[in-house]
Amino acid sequence: MNIMNLGEVDFPTGEKLKEISFSSFFPKHYDPGYCRYPDLPDPQEAMNQLTAWTMSRKPVRFLITDTIINVPVLVTAHVTTFKGGEPGDVYFDLTLRTWREVKVRTAAEVTTPAASFAMEVRPDLKPVPKVYEVRPGDSLWKIAKLELGSGARWREIYEANKETIGPDPNLIYPGMKLVMPV
């Protein structure tokens, strides 16, 4: 993986993708010396199928009979060659890359302690303003003295609550909820 302004980085987890390359051909005519079954596909149609798999960018299953090789792969490249003297045969070089489905887990699916630690919600460190409910006999000066330590700070309360109080800072009513400046 290459990260801009940092260069190449490596993550030491998981298995690396494998690339499988080989050369072969699709014969035009059946030959029991190397063909396993007589019902051969048309070589051009077989090449068209390889092209379709390459263009689809979807995984296909790669399997070699009589071996343990049976893996999902992406067909990443193929090169076609026609040779003189062998009319109808289609030769090719094929490159495959192993494929793995990536699954994204939700926080509810995470069960390991280390993973749940990584998923913890970061606490909000912004101060939460206090709300003061106006009582009978209160004034902004009195509230500022009680809540902010100085009656001279009444304008701060007014500026923070202008929409609630209205145009006259002297008209506050019991039950009004005022947000105190932080």
Tab-separated table of N, CA, C and O in Angstrom, residues 7 29-30 44 58 69 72-73 77 79 90 93 95 100 104-105 108 118 120 128 134 140 152 156 168 174 181:
chain	number	residue	atom	x	y	z
A	7	GLY	N	4.892	7.425	1.700
A	7	GLY	CA	5.596	6.364	0.985
A	7	GLY	C	4.909	5.030	1.188
A	7	GLY	O	3.745	4.954	1.550
A	29	HIS	N	-9.199	-29.020	-32.908
A	29	HIS	CA	-9.607	-30.415	-33.156
A	29	HIS	C	-9.214	-31.296	-31.980
A	29	HIS	O	-8.170	-31.094	-31.359
A	30	TYR	N	-10.034	-32.288	-31.728
A	30	TYR	CA	-9.800	-33.244	-30.644
A	30	TYR	C	-8.563	-34.089	-30.938
A	30	TYR	O	-8.386	-34.591	-32.045
A	44	GLN	N	-12.509	-19.827	-30.304
A	44	GLN	CA	-12.810	-18.401	-30.287
A	44	GLN	C	-13.857	-18.071	-29.222
A	44	GLN	O	-13.758	-17.065	-28.524
A	58	LYS	N	-15.560	-9.560	-11.834
A	58	LYS	CA	-16.228	-10.361	-10.816
A	58	LYS	C	-15.459	-11.671	-10.671
A	58	LYS	O	-14.864	-12.160	-11.625
A	69	ILE	N	-6.381	-27.568	-5.991
A	69	ILE	CA	-6.594	-26.175	-6.387
A	69	ILE	C	-8.052	-25.968	-6.775
A	69	ILE	O	-8.544	-26.553	-7.742
A	72	PRO	N	-11.503	-19.046	-5.569
A	72	PRO	CA	-12.089	-17.925	-6.311
A	72	PRO	C	-10.967	-16.990	-6.766
A	72	PRO	O	-10.027	-16.732	-6.018
A	73	VAL	N	-11.055	-16.522	-7.999
A	73	VAL	CA	-10.020	-15.657	-8.575
A	73	VAL	C	-10.664	-14.563	-9.411
A	73	VAL	O	-11.819	-14.658	-9.805
A	77	ALA	N	-5.705	-10.636	-16.545
A	77	ALA	CA	-5.163	-10.376	-17.884
A	77	ALA	C	-5.104	-11.661	-18.682
A	77	ALA	O	-4.930	-12.745	-18.121
A	79	VAL	N	-3.590	-12.813	-22.827
A	79	VAL	CA	-3.036	-12.427	-24.122
A	79	VAL	C	-3.270	-13.590	-25.078
A	79	VAL	O	-2.951	-14.737	-24.769
A	90	VAL	N	-6.088	-21.627	-30.573
A	90	VAL	CA	-5.894	-20.314	-29.976
A	90	VAL	C	-5.020	-20.483	-28.732
A	90	VAL	O	-5.399	-21.161	-27.779
A	93	ASP	N	-1.899	-16.615	-22.801
A	93	ASP	CA	-1.242	-16.452	-21.503
A	93	ASP	C	-2.306	-15.872	-20.590
A	93	ASP	O	-2.966	-14.890	-20.944
A	95	THR	N	-3.456	-14.604	-16.591
A	95	THR	CA	-3.045	-14.188	-15.247
A	95	THR	C	-4.288	-14.053	-14.378
A	95	THR	O	-5.244	-13.366	-14.744
A	100	ARG	N	-10.743	-12.472	-2.323
A	100	ARG	CA	-11.409	-12.647	-1.031
A	100	ARG	C	-12.502	-11.609	-0.910
A	100	ARG	O	-12.293	-10.447	-1.257
A	104	VAL	N	-17.742	-6.046	6.061
A	104	VAL	CA	-17.670	-4.979	7.043
A	104	VAL	C	-18.588	-5.355	8.197
A	104	VAL	O	-19.748	-5.692	7.987
A	105	ARG	N	-18.042	-5.309	9.406
A	105	ARG	CA	-18.844	-5.647	10.581
A	105	ARG	C	-19.379	-4.379	11.227
A	105	ARG	O	-18.736	-3.340	11.202
A	108	ALA	N	-22.194	-3.743	16.634
A	108	ALA	CA	-22.897	-4.775	17.390
A	108	ALA	C	-22.280	-6.153	17.148
A	108	ALA	O	-22.356	-7.022	18.009
A	118	ALA	N	-11.707	-0.380	20.515
A	118	ALA	CA	-11.507	0.505	19.370
A	118	ALA	C	-12.815	1.152	18.935
A	118	ALA	O	-12.805	2.209	18.323
A	120	GLU	N	-15.250	2.175	20.989
A	120	GLU	CA	-15.861	3.017	22.011
A	120	GLU	C	-16.075	4.424	21.480
A	120	GLU	O	-15.276	4.943	20.725
A	128	VAL	N	-20.948	21.662	28.698
A	128	VAL	CA	-22.393	21.756	28.498
A	128	VAL	C	-22.888	22.947	29.312
A	128	VAL	O	-22.680	23.000	30.531
A	134	VAL	N	-35.859	30.791	35.736
A	134	VAL	CA	-36.153	32.056	36.419
A	134	VAL	C	-37.202	31.825	37.501
A	134	VAL	O	-38.212	31.158	37.276
A	140	LEU	N	-31.826	39.834	35.811
A	140	LEU	CA	-30.612	39.338	35.161
A	140	LEU	C	-29.384	39.637	36.026
A	140	LEU	O	-28.463	38.822	36.118
A	152	ALA	N	-22.335	42.254	37.333
A	152	ALA	CA	-21.953	43.028	36.146
A	152	ALA	C	-21.955	42.161	34.883
A	152	ALA	O	-21.941	42.698	33.775
A	156	GLU	N	-23.991	39.294	29.504
A	156	GLU	CA	-23.625	38.005	28.900
A	156	GLU	C	-24.832	37.065	28.891
A	156	GLU	O	-25.079	36.372	27.911
A	168	ASP	N	-36.371	43.650	25.629
A	168	ASP	CA	-36.183	44.353	26.909
A	168	ASP	C	-35.570	43.398	27.941
A	168	ASP	O	-36.228	42.470	28.413
A	174	PRO	N	-40.969	34.267	35.682
A	174	PRO	CA	-40.747	32.987	36.318
A	174	PRO	C	-41.071	31.829	35.354
A	174	PRO	O	-42.036	31.901	34.601
A	181	PRO	N	-23.875	31.528	30.169
A	181	PRO	CA	-22.668	31.545	29.352
A	181	PRO	C	-21.628	30.598	29.957
A	181	PRO	O	-21.570	30.437	31.162
